[in-house]
Amino acid sequence: MGTDPAVVPGKQWEVAAVPQPRREKLTGWGRTAPSVAQVVRPRTREQIAEAVAGAGPRGVVARGLGRSYGDPAQNAGGLVLDLTGMNRILGVDLDQGTVEVEPGVSLQQLMQAMLPFGYFVPVTPGTRYVTVGGAIGCDIHGKSHHADGSFAQHVLELDLLLADGSVRTLTPETEPELFWATAGGMGLTGVIVRAKLRMMRVETSRIQVETQRVANLDDAMERMTLTDADYRFSVASLDNLATGPSLGRGWVESGNFATLDQLPEKLRGNPLAFSPKPLAAMPDVFPSGLLNRRTIRLMNEANFRRAPKDARPHLATIGGFFHPLDAIHDWNRVYGAAGFLQYQFVVPFAAASTLRRIVERVAVQGAPSFVTVLKRFGPASPGYLSFPADGWTLTYDFPTGTPGLAGLLRWMDAQVLEAGGRLYLAKDSRLDAGDLAAMYPRLEAFRKVRAEADPHGVFVSDQSRRLGL
Ligand SMILES: Cc1cc2nc3c(=O)[nH]c(=O)nc-3n(C[C@H](O)[C@H](O)[C@H](O)COP(=O)(O)OP(=O)(O)OC[C@H]3O[C@@H](n4cnc5c(N)ncnc54)[C@H](O)[C@@H]3O)c2cc1C
């Protein structure tokens, strides 16, 4: 009891009032479309309930570590609940491999706490700096979607604080509709205040990786298709400016967690070691436009040449394999104040020709992308708005100042739509409401569940207003 910071010292029965909200300008990770909101940092579910009750006409939305690229964790003129202060691990069951957490616990924290016992997070995205609330809110995926599915598929139970202040415990079995509307529901059904997760058993904290250079897109797709069953983790990085026979050249990385006997002698003494530290912080001094066609062409060339021609197994650390960008804090500043946007789509495997058409058009137009990543997804989760579905998913990072970008992206939207694909809401900052409805066939069903849970539309975000979610 005395450890709860929300309890007033000396009067331990009295719960402190909601901390004062502060006016703040917020953006997503891409730093586009800033908006100003009242931000409050609750420490208990009672404080969340009180804040939600007093939200006012512009409503409220939860925010984790703000690693979504666009505007889903912003609420212009309204209230935003910064949940990073609710970051306690509430319980661990080592026999069952489960952990119960508050919503603001980050994946980094979970790794630090659970790796010494031989457990890793069930799904990790390209950064450890996301919260469990944000991971469920976006139903995130990693390099192992074909093997492990998405994050919410490993959530056994969650407590959702609704618009009327009540808390419902949801499991996929007992309340499937509200559970799967919340998983990937972008914070619009309520506030997740606790979650129980199933963790992944590992013998070591190293990954046995094979990296192989691929001559073009066909080569990359063939290698990934053939090796899917052998590797839990798989990803291709493409040179997005290469054209002609080299279109889509790059390298494929495939890996599995190493077993103890795969570790060299010197690492066996501490096989579950995990202590990544950021190397540096990026200063906020870069002009927009530093990452352009010329600089990215040079970097692409250097990266391609560095990749080995033949698959060579090597051991990688968790940070090096899953989260290379985390080595530099605030790396998004390198795009300058104008920011950048990430465009991630999935198209069914049968629509490989659409994927190729998009890769070709982006390369021929010369739109630079610092990171261009191809993955294979497995079957979709039951999440109403969950993004992953059987097929190829491709991600581009485009600086906002790229000439002709708006037209290119509109053309890409149309291609994705026609192929029966969709864009990822966690990355979106510009999609059209009509296109979104066509991409997510379960949107109406989501709206129905949401309307029952939140009849007065208390939970809203900049993104939900923009897209009419
Ligand atoms: C470098 C980088 C790499 C990435 N790689 C991947 C990847 O490989 N795969 C992938 O899927 N994503 C990836 N992402 C996106 C990221 O995983 C998601 O955007 C994630 O949701 C961010 O978590 P967050 O805590 O920052 O949430 P925020 O961005 O703060 O919020 C995201 C959404 O979750 C909601 N939310 C947050 N907390 C709660 C809560 N307690 N209750 C209800 N709703 C809540 C918010 O309202 C919002 O709609 C990447 C992002 C970055 C910056």
Short mmCIF file of C-alpha atoms and ligand atoms in Angstrom, two decimals:
data_model
loop_
_atom_site.label_atom_id
_atom_site.label_comp_id
_atom_site.label_asym_id
_atom_site.label_seq_id
_atom_site.Cartn_x
_atom_site.Cartn_y
_atom_site.Cartn_z
CA MET A 1 0.00 0.00 0.00
CA GLY A 2 2.67 2.47 1.03
CA THR A 3 4.45 1.89 -2.29
CA ASP A 4 1.62 3.35 -4.35
CA PRO A 5 2.71 6.87 -5.29
CA ALA A 6 -0.93 7.90 -5.63
CA VAL A 7 -1.48 7.44 -1.90
CA VAL A 8 -0.97 10.62 0.13
CA PRO A 9 1.77 10.03 2.76
CA GLY A 10 0.41 10.08 6.27
CA LYS A 11 -3.18 9.63 5.10
CA GLN A 12 -2.88 6.23 3.51
CA TRP A 13 -6.61 5.67 3.13
CA GLU A 14 -7.03 8.76 1.00
CA VAL A 15 -6.35 8.50 -2.71
CA ALA A 16 -4.70 11.54 -4.25
CA ALA A 17 -6.70 13.58 -6.76
CA VAL A 18 -5.97 13.34 -10.45
CA PRO A 19 -2.73 15.19 -11.18
CA GLN A 20 -3.22 18.56 -12.87
CA PRO A 21 -3.42 18.34 -16.67
CA ARG A 22 -0.77 20.22 -18.65
CA ARG A 23 -1.26 21.81 -22.06
CA GLU A 24 1.11 20.05 -24.45
CA LYS A 25 1.85 19.85 -28.13
CA LEU A 26 1.91 16.21 -29.20
CA THR A 27 2.96 14.39 -32.33
CA GLY A 28 3.45 10.79 -33.32
CA TRP A 29 6.89 9.35 -34.09
CA GLY A 30 6.82 10.82 -37.61
CA ARG A 31 6.46 14.34 -36.10
CA THR A 32 3.83 15.38 -38.64
CA ALA A 33 0.45 16.95 -37.69
CA PRO A 34 1.15 18.26 -34.16
CA SER A 35 -1.87 19.11 -32.04
CA VAL A 36 -2.37 20.60 -28.60
CA ALA A 37 -4.23 18.78 -25.82
CA GLN A 38 -4.52 18.72 -22.05
CA VAL A 39 -2.27 15.86 -20.95
CA VAL A 40 -2.71 14.14 -17.64
CA ARG A 41 -0.51 11.41 -16.16
CA PRO A 42 -2.63 9.16 -13.93
CA ARG A 43 -1.08 6.60 -11.57
CA THR A 44 -4.15 4.56 -10.65
CA ARG A 45 -7.31 3.33 -12.32
CA GLU A 46 -9.36 5.55 -9.99
CA GLN A 47 -7.53 8.57 -11.34
CA ILE A 48 -8.18 7.37 -14.89
CA ALA A 49 -11.90 6.98 -14.13
CA GLU A 50 -11.99 10.49 -12.67
CA ALA A 51 -10.18 11.95 -15.67
CA VAL A 52 -12.48 10.15 -18.13
CA ALA A 53 -15.56 11.39 -16.23
CA GLY A 54 -14.33 14.99 -16.53
CA ALA A 55 -13.13 14.71 -20.12
CA GLY A 56 -15.38 17.38 -21.62
CA PRO A 57 -16.82 17.70 -25.13
CA ARG A 58 -13.59 16.91 -27.02
CA GLY A 59 -13.27 13.55 -25.28
CA VAL A 60 -10.19 11.59 -24.26
CA VAL A 61 -7.70 9.07 -25.60
CA ALA A 62 -4.96 6.95 -24.02
CA ARG A 63 -1.32 7.37 -24.99
CA GLY A 64 1.63 5.05 -24.40
CA LEU A 65 5.14 5.92 -25.55
CA GLY A 66 3.89 7.76 -28.66
CA ARG A 67 5.65 5.36 -31.06
CA SER A 68 2.74 5.29 -33.50
CA TYR A 69 3.82 7.32 -36.49
CA GLY A 70 0.71 9.43 -37.05
CA ASP A 71 -2.07 10.81 -34.88
CA PRO A 72 -3.87 7.97 -33.03
CA ALA A 73 -2.51 8.97 -29.61
CA GLN A 74 -3.36 12.68 -29.96
CA ASN A 75 -6.62 14.52 -29.25
CA ALA A 76 -6.62 18.18 -30.35
CA GLY A 77 -8.43 20.40 -27.86
CA GLY A 78 -9.34 17.43 -25.66
CA LEU A 79 -7.72 15.22 -23.05
CA VAL A 80 -4.88 12.72 -23.45
CA LEU A 81 -4.04 10.18 -20.75
CA ASP A 82 -0.29 9.57 -20.64
CA LEU A 83 -0.13 6.09 -19.15
CA THR A 84 3.63 5.75 -18.89
CA GLY A 85 3.38 6.36 -15.13
CA MET A 86 1.35 3.17 -14.70
CA ASN A 87 4.31 0.91 -15.27
CA ARG A 88 4.27 -1.72 -12.57
CA ILE A 89 4.65 -5.44 -13.12
CA LEU A 90 1.85 -6.81 -10.97
CA GLY A 91 2.57 -10.52 -10.93
CA VAL A 92 4.57 -13.28 -12.55
CA ASP A 93 3.79 -16.99 -12.82
CA LEU A 94 7.00 -18.69 -13.87
CA ASP A 95 5.42 -22.14 -14.12
CA GLN A 96 2.75 -20.95 -16.52
CA GLY A 97 5.00 -18.38 -18.22
CA THR A 98 2.54 -15.54 -17.69
CA VAL A 99 2.91 -11.99 -16.48
CA GLU A 100 0.37 -9.38 -15.32
CA VAL A 101 1.18 -5.75 -15.97
CA GLU A 102 -0.10 -2.21 -15.84
CA PRO A 103 -0.63 -0.69 -19.31
CA GLY A 104 2.40 1.61 -19.27
CA VAL A 105 4.93 -1.20 -18.84
CA SER A 106 7.24 -1.10 -21.86
CA LEU A 107 8.52 -4.09 -23.77
CA GLN A 108 12.03 -3.07 -22.69
CA GLN A 109 10.94 -3.34 -19.04
CA LEU A 110 9.34 -6.72 -19.67
CA MET A 111 12.50 -8.03 -21.32
CA GLN A 112 14.63 -6.84 -18.43
CA ALA A 113 12.33 -8.45 -15.88
CA MET A 114 11.60 -11.73 -17.64
CA LEU A 115 14.71 -12.70 -19.60
CA PRO A 116 16.65 -13.79 -16.49
CA PHE A 117 13.91 -16.43 -16.03
CA GLY A 118 14.06 -17.58 -19.66
CA TYR A 119 11.05 -15.69 -20.98
CA PHE A 120 10.89 -13.22 -23.88
CA VAL A 121 7.98 -11.04 -25.02
CA PRO A 122 5.62 -12.98 -27.28
CA VAL A 123 5.83 -10.44 -30.14
CA THR A 124 8.23 -7.55 -30.54
CA PRO A 125 8.05 -4.75 -33.11
CA GLY A 126 11.11 -2.88 -34.43
CA THR A 127 11.45 -0.93 -31.16
CA ARG A 128 11.32 -1.97 -27.49
CA TYR A 129 10.01 1.46 -26.53
CA VAL A 130 6.32 0.66 -26.82
CA THR A 131 3.93 0.04 -23.96
CA VAL A 132 1.75 -3.03 -23.47
CA GLY A 133 -1.33 -0.76 -23.78
CA GLY A 134 -0.07 0.55 -27.13
CA ALA A 135 0.88 -2.95 -28.28
CA ILE A 136 -2.67 -4.19 -27.66
CA GLY A 137 -4.27 -0.96 -28.94
CA CYS A 138 -2.54 -1.49 -32.31
CA ASP A 139 -2.38 -5.31 -32.11
CA ILE A 140 1.23 -5.07 -33.22
CA HIS A 141 3.23 -7.66 -35.15
CA GLY A 142 6.89 -8.53 -35.46
CA LYS A 143 9.22 -10.51 -37.68
CA SER A 144 7.51 -13.71 -36.55
CA HIS A 145 3.94 -13.09 -37.59
CA HIS A 146 3.91 -16.19 -39.78
CA ALA A 147 4.84 -18.24 -36.69
CA ASP A 148 3.41 -16.35 -33.70
CA GLY A 149 0.60 -14.12 -34.96
CA SER A 150 0.06 -10.68 -33.45
CA PHE A 151 0.47 -9.34 -29.91
CA ALA A 152 -3.15 -9.62 -28.78
CA GLN A 153 -3.15 -13.32 -29.61
CA HIS A 154 -0.90 -13.74 -26.56
CA VAL A 155 -3.11 -11.68 -24.24
CA LEU A 156 -4.99 -13.99 -21.90
CA GLU A 157 -6.98 -11.33 -20.12
CA LEU A 158 -7.31 -7.57 -19.90
CA ASP A 159 -9.13 -5.04 -17.74
CA LEU A 160 -10.82 -2.32 -19.77
CA LEU A 161 -11.98 0.89 -18.14
CA LEU A 162 -15.10 2.02 -20.00
CA ALA A 163 -16.54 5.47 -20.60
CA ASP A 164 -18.84 5.17 -17.56
CA GLY A 165 -15.86 4.46 -15.28
CA SER A 166 -16.66 0.77 -14.80
CA VAL A 167 -13.95 -1.84 -15.41
CA ARG A 168 -14.66 -5.03 -17.35
CA THR A 169 -12.34 -8.04 -17.38
CA LEU A 170 -12.20 -9.35 -20.93
CA THR A 171 -10.86 -12.63 -22.23
CA PRO A 172 -11.12 -13.91 -25.80
CA GLU A 173 -13.41 -16.65 -24.49
CA THR A 174 -15.75 -14.75 -22.16
CA GLU A 175 -16.16 -11.41 -24.00
CA PRO A 176 -14.85 -12.05 -27.51
CA GLU A 177 -16.56 -9.06 -29.14
CA LEU A 178 -15.25 -6.35 -26.84
CA PHE A 179 -11.89 -8.12 -26.50
CA TRP A 180 -11.32 -8.22 -30.29
CA ALA A 181 -12.69 -4.69 -30.77
CA THR A 182 -10.12 -3.49 -28.20
CA ALA A 183 -7.23 -5.47 -29.75
CA GLY A 184 -6.23 -3.21 -32.62
CA GLY A 185 -9.07 -0.82 -31.66
CA MET A 186 -6.73 2.21 -31.42
CA GLY A 187 -7.81 3.15 -27.90
CA LEU A 188 -11.41 3.79 -28.95
CA THR A 189 -13.25 1.25 -26.78
CA GLY A 190 -11.80 2.33 -23.43
CA VAL A 191 -8.56 2.36 -21.45
CA ILE A 192 -6.69 -0.89 -20.90
CA VAL A 193 -5.67 -0.75 -17.22
CA ARG A 194 -4.22 -4.26 -16.78
CA ALA A 195 -3.20 -7.11 -19.03
CA LYS A 196 -2.13 -10.70 -18.51
CA LEU A 197 0.25 -11.98 -21.18
CA ARG A 198 1.64 -15.34 -22.18
CA MET A 199 5.41 -15.03 -22.62
CA MET A 200 7.70 -16.98 -24.97
CA ARG A 201 10.16 -19.53 -23.55
CA VAL A 202 13.79 -19.05 -24.64
CA GLU A 203 17.01 -20.80 -23.64
CA THR A 204 19.27 -17.88 -24.48
CA SER A 205 19.05 -14.19 -25.31
CA ARG A 206 20.90 -14.60 -28.64
CA ILE A 207 19.45 -15.17 -32.05
CA GLN A 208 21.04 -17.51 -34.57
CA VAL A 209 20.75 -15.45 -37.75
CA GLU A 210 21.44 -16.09 -41.41
CA THR A 211 21.86 -13.01 -43.58
CA GLN A 212 21.91 -13.34 -47.33
CA ARG A 213 22.15 -10.81 -50.12
CA VAL A 214 19.34 -11.06 -52.70
CA ALA A 215 19.69 -9.78 -56.26
CA ASN A 216 16.14 -8.47 -56.66
CA LEU A 217 12.56 -8.63 -55.39
CA ASP A 218 11.81 -12.05 -56.92
CA ASP A 219 14.90 -13.43 -55.26
CA ALA A 220 13.87 -11.98 -51.88
CA MET A 221 10.33 -13.32 -52.15
CA GLU A 222 11.49 -16.75 -53.21
CA ARG A 223 13.98 -17.05 -50.38
CA MET A 224 11.46 -15.92 -47.78
CA THR A 225 8.77 -18.26 -49.10
CA LEU A 226 11.09 -21.26 -49.12
CA THR A 227 12.54 -20.67 -45.65
CA ASP A 228 9.42 -19.54 -43.73
CA ALA A 229 8.90 -22.90 -42.10
CA ASP A 230 12.51 -23.12 -40.88
CA TYR A 231 12.74 -19.71 -39.21
CA ARG A 232 10.60 -18.07 -36.58
CA PHE A 233 11.89 -14.61 -37.57
CA SER A 234 12.25 -13.43 -41.12
CA VAL A 235 12.58 -10.03 -42.81
CA ALA A 236 13.98 -8.50 -46.01
CA SER A 237 15.48 -5.02 -46.32
CA LEU A 238 15.28 -3.58 -49.82
CA ASP A 239 17.16 -0.90 -51.71
CA ASN A 240 14.07 1.00 -52.74
CA LEU A 241 15.80 3.09 -55.42
CA ALA A 242 17.29 0.19 -57.44
CA THR A 243 15.62 -0.29 -60.83
CA GLY A 244 15.73 -2.68 -63.81
CA PRO A 245 17.05 -6.19 -63.09
CA SER A 246 18.12 -5.03 -59.60
CA LEU A 247 14.63 -3.86 -58.67
CA GLY A 248 14.09 -4.72 -55.01
CA ARG A 249 17.61 -5.94 -54.36
CA GLY A 250 18.63 -6.20 -50.72
CA TRP A 251 19.18 -8.82 -48.07
CA VAL A 252 17.10 -11.33 -46.15
CA GLU A 253 17.65 -12.00 -42.46
CA SER A 254 16.20 -15.20 -41.01
CA GLY A 255 16.65 -16.38 -37.46
CA ASN A 256 15.68 -18.47 -34.46
CA PHE A 257 16.49 -18.02 -30.79
CA ALA A 258 19.76 -19.87 -30.18
CA THR A 259 19.71 -22.92 -27.94
CA LEU A 260 22.23 -23.20 -25.13
CA ASP A 261 24.43 -25.61 -27.05
CA GLN A 262 24.62 -23.15 -29.97
CA LEU A 263 26.33 -20.56 -27.77
CA PRO A 264 30.11 -20.40 -27.74
CA GLU A 265 31.73 -21.35 -24.44
CA LYS A 266 32.40 -17.74 -23.38
CA LEU A 267 28.67 -16.83 -23.52
CA ARG A 268 27.36 -19.91 -21.72
CA GLY A 269 28.08 -18.50 -18.27
CA ASN A 270 25.31 -15.92 -18.72
CA PRO A 271 23.16 -17.20 -21.59
CA LEU A 272 20.21 -14.88 -20.87
CA ALA A 273 22.24 -11.66 -20.63
CA PHE A 274 20.36 -8.52 -21.72
CA SER A 275 21.70 -5.04 -21.09
CA PRO A 276 21.37 -2.93 -24.25
CA LYS A 277 22.16 0.74 -23.84
CA PRO A 278 21.47 3.51 -26.29
CA LEU A 279 24.74 4.62 -27.86
CA ALA A 280 23.77 8.25 -28.22
CA ALA A 281 20.86 10.67 -28.44
CA MET A 282 20.17 12.41 -31.74
CA PRO A 283 20.27 16.21 -31.29
CA ASP A 284 17.35 18.18 -32.71
CA VAL A 285 19.49 20.20 -35.11
CA PHE A 286 18.96 18.57 -38.51
CA PRO A 287 17.44 20.48 -41.40
CA SER A 288 14.55 18.81 -43.21
CA GLY A 289 15.77 17.33 -46.48
CA LEU A 290 19.01 15.79 -45.24
CA LEU A 291 17.66 12.36 -46.12
CA ASN A 292 16.99 12.76 -49.82
CA ARG A 293 17.34 10.76 -53.03
CA ARG A 294 21.12 11.30 -53.21
CA THR A 295 21.99 10.50 -49.59
CA ILE A 296 19.67 7.50 -49.44
CA ARG A 297 21.04 6.14 -52.73
CA LEU A 298 24.54 6.24 -51.21
CA MET A 299 23.40 4.53 -48.00
CA ASN A 300 21.46 1.86 -49.93
CA GLU A 301 24.52 1.06 -52.02
CA ALA A 302 26.77 0.77 -48.95
CA ASN A 303 24.28 -1.42 -47.08
CA PHE A 304 23.79 -3.72 -50.08
CA ARG A 305 27.54 -4.20 -50.51
CA ARG A 306 27.94 -4.96 -46.80
CA ALA A 307 25.42 -7.83 -46.90
CA PRO A 308 27.12 -11.22 -47.40
CA LYS A 309 26.65 -12.94 -50.76
CA ASP A 310 26.10 -16.33 -49.13
CA ALA A 311 24.00 -17.04 -46.06
CA ARG A 312 26.36 -17.03 -43.10
CA PRO A 313 25.04 -18.03 -39.69
CA HIS A 314 26.01 -15.69 -36.87
CA LEU A 315 24.79 -14.88 -33.38
CA ALA A 316 22.99 -11.57 -32.87
CA THR A 317 21.84 -9.81 -29.72
CA ILE A 318 18.18 -8.97 -29.15
CA GLY A 319 18.92 -5.27 -29.66
CA GLY A 320 21.01 -5.85 -32.78
CA PHE A 321 18.51 -8.16 -34.45
CA PHE A 322 15.11 -6.81 -33.42
CA HIS A 323 15.72 -3.17 -32.53
CA PRO A 324 18.76 -1.73 -34.33
CA LEU A 325 17.23 1.76 -34.42
CA ASP A 326 16.85 1.82 -30.63
CA ALA A 327 20.64 2.21 -30.40
CA ILE A 328 20.14 5.92 -31.08
CA HIS A 329 17.59 7.79 -29.00
CA ASP A 330 15.25 10.14 -30.89
CA TRP A 331 16.59 9.03 -34.28
CA ASN A 332 13.43 10.46 -35.86
CA ARG A 333 15.01 13.92 -35.46
CA VAL A 334 17.30 13.21 -38.40
CA TYR A 335 14.34 13.97 -40.69
CA GLY A 336 14.22 17.53 -39.36
CA ALA A 337 11.16 19.46 -38.20
CA ALA A 338 9.05 18.53 -41.26
CA GLY A 339 9.19 14.89 -40.18
CA PHE A 340 8.48 11.76 -42.18
CA LEU A 341 5.74 9.27 -42.70
CA GLN A 342 5.73 5.55 -42.69
CA TYR A 343 3.59 3.76 -45.24
CA GLN A 344 2.89 0.10 -44.46
CA PHE A 345 0.51 -2.04 -46.45
CA VAL A 346 -0.35 -5.71 -46.79
CA VAL A 347 -1.61 -7.40 -49.95
CA PRO A 348 -2.67 -11.06 -50.28
CA PHE A 349 -0.01 -13.50 -51.51
CA ALA A 350 -2.00 -13.83 -54.73
CA ALA A 351 -1.44 -10.11 -55.39
CA ALA A 352 2.35 -10.33 -55.70
CA SER A 353 2.05 -8.45 -59.01
CA THR A 354 0.64 -5.43 -57.12
CA LEU A 355 3.58 -5.55 -54.74
CA ARG A 356 5.98 -5.58 -57.68
CA ARG A 357 4.12 -2.69 -59.40
CA ILE A 358 4.39 -0.56 -56.28
CA VAL A 359 8.09 -1.33 -55.76
CA GLU A 360 8.73 -0.44 -59.40
CA ARG A 361 6.81 2.84 -59.38
CA VAL A 362 8.47 4.04 -56.16
CA ALA A 363 11.92 3.19 -57.55
CA VAL A 364 11.30 4.79 -60.95
CA GLN A 365 9.87 7.93 -59.34
CA GLY A 366 12.95 7.97 -57.10
CA ALA A 367 11.08 8.55 -53.84
CA PRO A 368 13.76 7.94 -51.18
CA SER A 369 13.01 5.65 -48.25
CA PHE A 370 15.54 5.21 -45.46
CA VAL A 371 13.98 1.93 -44.32
CA THR A 372 12.18 -0.41 -46.75
CA VAL A 373 11.13 -3.65 -45.15
CA LEU A 374 9.34 -6.69 -46.58
CA LYS A 375 7.76 -9.40 -44.41
CA ARG A 376 5.38 -12.31 -44.81
CA PHE A 377 2.28 -12.40 -42.62
CA GLY A 378 0.45 -15.49 -41.48
CA PRO A 379 -3.32 -15.73 -40.87
CA ALA A 380 -5.18 -12.73 -39.42
CA SER A 381 -6.22 -12.51 -35.77
CA PRO A 382 -9.91 -12.06 -34.95
CA GLY A 383 -9.27 -8.33 -34.17
CA TYR A 384 -11.90 -6.22 -35.96
CA LEU A 385 -9.33 -3.60 -36.99
CA SER A 386 -6.18 -5.70 -36.66
CA PHE A 387 -3.87 -5.05 -39.57
CA PRO A 388 -2.01 -8.30 -40.34
CA ALA A 389 -3.56 -10.81 -42.75
CA ASP A 390 -2.11 -13.58 -44.93
CA GLY A 391 0.12 -11.88 -47.46
CA TRP A 392 3.12 -9.66 -48.17
CA THR A 393 3.62 -6.55 -46.09
CA LEU A 394 5.90 -3.75 -47.23
CA THR A 395 6.94 -0.67 -45.25
CA TYR A 396 8.48 2.55 -46.54
CA ASP A 397 9.77 5.57 -44.57
CA PHE A 398 9.29 8.65 -46.74
CA PRO A 399 10.52 12.14 -45.76
CA THR A 400 7.50 14.47 -46.04
CA GLY A 401 9.28 16.88 -48.40
CA THR A 402 9.71 14.24 -51.14
CA PRO A 403 8.60 15.79 -54.46
CA GLY A 404 5.38 14.23 -55.81
CA LEU A 405 4.82 12.22 -52.62
CA ALA A 406 1.10 12.97 -52.16
CA GLY A 407 0.23 11.76 -55.68
CA LEU A 408 2.41 8.69 -55.33
CA LEU A 409 0.75 7.69 -52.07
CA ARG A 410 -2.75 8.19 -53.47
CA TRP A 411 -1.80 5.90 -56.36
CA MET A 412 -0.43 3.34 -53.88
CA ASP A 413 -3.65 3.51 -51.81
CA ALA A 414 -5.65 2.66 -54.94
CA GLN A 415 -3.35 -0.25 -55.81
CA VAL A 416 -3.56 -1.70 -52.32
CA LEU A 417 -7.33 -1.31 -52.25
CA GLU A 418 -7.81 -2.95 -55.62
CA ALA A 419 -5.68 -5.91 -54.54
CA GLY A 420 -7.84 -6.45 -51.44
CA GLY A 421 -5.12 -5.16 -49.13
CA ARG A 422 -5.01 -2.54 -46.40
CA LEU A 423 -2.87 0.07 -44.64
CA TYR A 424 -1.74 -0.11 -41.00
CA LEU A 425 -3.48 2.35 -38.66
CA ALA A 426 -0.46 2.51 -36.32
CA LYS A 427 1.55 3.97 -39.19
CA ASP A 428 -1.18 6.02 -40.83
CA SER A 429 -1.25 9.82 -40.81
CA ARG A 430 -3.07 10.66 -44.05
CA LEU A 431 -5.48 7.98 -45.22
CA ASP A 432 -8.88 8.81 -46.68
CA ALA A 433 -11.94 7.74 -44.62
CA GLY A 434 -13.64 6.11 -47.61
CA ASP A 435 -10.57 4.05 -48.50
CA LEU A 436 -10.18 2.95 -44.92
CA ALA A 437 -13.75 1.64 -44.81
CA ALA A 438 -13.11 -0.33 -48.00
CA MET A 439 -9.87 -1.76 -46.61
CA TYR A 440 -11.34 -2.88 -43.28
CA PRO A 441 -14.49 -4.92 -44.01
CA ARG A 442 -15.20 -5.40 -40.30
CA LEU A 443 -15.31 -1.64 -39.60
CA GLU A 444 -19.11 -1.58 -39.24
CA ALA A 445 -19.00 -4.48 -36.77
CA PHE A 446 -16.28 -2.62 -34.83
CA ARG A 447 -18.42 0.54 -34.75
CA LYS A 448 -21.36 -1.43 -33.38
CA VAL A 449 -19.35 -2.93 -30.50
CA ARG A 450 -17.72 0.42 -29.82
CA ALA A 451 -21.09 2.22 -29.74
CA GLU A 452 -22.36 -0.26 -27.15
CA ALA A 453 -19.26 0.19 -24.98
CA ASP A 454 -19.06 3.97 -25.42
CA PRO A 455 -22.50 5.25 -26.50
CA HIS A 456 -21.57 8.94 -26.13
CA GLY A 457 -18.28 8.72 -28.04
CA VAL A 458 -16.07 9.75 -25.10
CA PHE A 459 -12.98 8.03 -26.56
CA VAL A 460 -11.76 9.93 -29.60
CA SER A 461 -8.44 10.80 -31.21
CA ASP A 462 -7.21 12.99 -34.03
CA GLN A 463 -7.04 9.84 -36.12
CA SER A 464 -10.56 8.68 -35.25
CA ARG A 465 -11.98 12.10 -36.21
CA ARG A 466 -9.97 12.18 -39.43
CA LEU A 467 -11.04 8.68 -40.46
CA GLY A 468 -14.53 8.67 -39.03
CA LEU A 469 -13.69 5.55 -37.05
C1 LIG B 1 11.09 2.29 -34.81
C2 LIG B 1 9.70 1.73 -34.79
C3 LIG B 1 9.50 0.45 -35.26
C4 LIG B 1 8.21 -0.10 -35.25
N1 LIG B 1 8.05 -1.38 -35.72
C5 LIG B 1 6.83 -1.94 -35.70
C6 LIG B 1 6.64 -3.30 -36.09
O1 LIG B 1 7.59 -3.98 -36.48
N2 LIG B 1 5.39 -3.82 -36.00
C7 LIG B 1 4.33 -3.09 -35.53
O2 LIG B 1 3.23 -3.64 -35.45
N3 LIG B 1 4.48 -1.81 -35.16
C8 LIG B 1 5.70 -1.23 -35.22
N4 LIG B 1 5.85 0.06 -34.79
C9 LIG B 1 4.67 0.79 -34.29
C10 LIG B 1 4.46 0.55 -32.79
O3 LIG B 1 4.71 -0.78 -32.44
C11 LIG B 1 3.01 0.85 -32.44
O4 LIG B 1 2.64 2.10 -32.89
C12 LIG B 1 2.75 0.75 -30.91
O5 LIG B 1 1.36 0.73 -30.71
C13 LIG B 1 3.35 1.92 -30.16
O6 LIG B 1 3.10 1.76 -28.78
P1 LIG B 1 3.01 3.02 -27.83
O7 LIG B 1 3.03 2.55 -26.44
O8 LIG B 1 4.02 4.02 -28.24
O9 LIG B 1 1.54 3.52 -28.20
P2 LIG B 1 1.02 4.97 -28.69
O10 LIG B 1 1.63 5.27 -30.01
O11 LIG B 1 1.17 5.96 -27.62
O12 LIG B 1 -0.53 4.62 -28.90
C14 LIG B 1 -0.92 3.75 -29.95
C15 LIG B 1 -2.42 3.46 -29.87
O13 LIG B 1 -2.68 2.63 -28.73
C16 LIG B 1 -3.65 3.25 -27.90
N5 LIG B 1 -3.32 2.96 -26.51
C17 LIG B 1 -2.13 3.19 -25.88
N6 LIG B 1 -2.23 2.80 -24.60
C18 LIG B 1 -3.49 2.33 -24.41
C19 LIG B 1 -4.22 1.81 -23.30
N7 LIG B 1 -3.65 1.65 -22.11
N8 LIG B 1 -5.51 1.47 -23.48
C20 LIG B 1 -6.11 1.60 -24.69
N9 LIG B 1 -5.47 2.07 -25.77
C21 LIG B 1 -4.18 2.44 -25.63
C22 LIG B 1 -3.58 4.73 -28.22
O14 LIG B 1 -4.81 5.37 -27.94
C23 LIG B 1 -3.26 4.71 -29.70
O15 LIG B 1 -4.45 4.58 -30.45
C24 LIG B 1 7.10 0.65 -34.78
C25 LIG B 1 7.31 1.95 -34.30
C26 LIG B 1 8.59 2.49 -34.31
C27 LIG B 1 8.79 3.89 -33.81
#
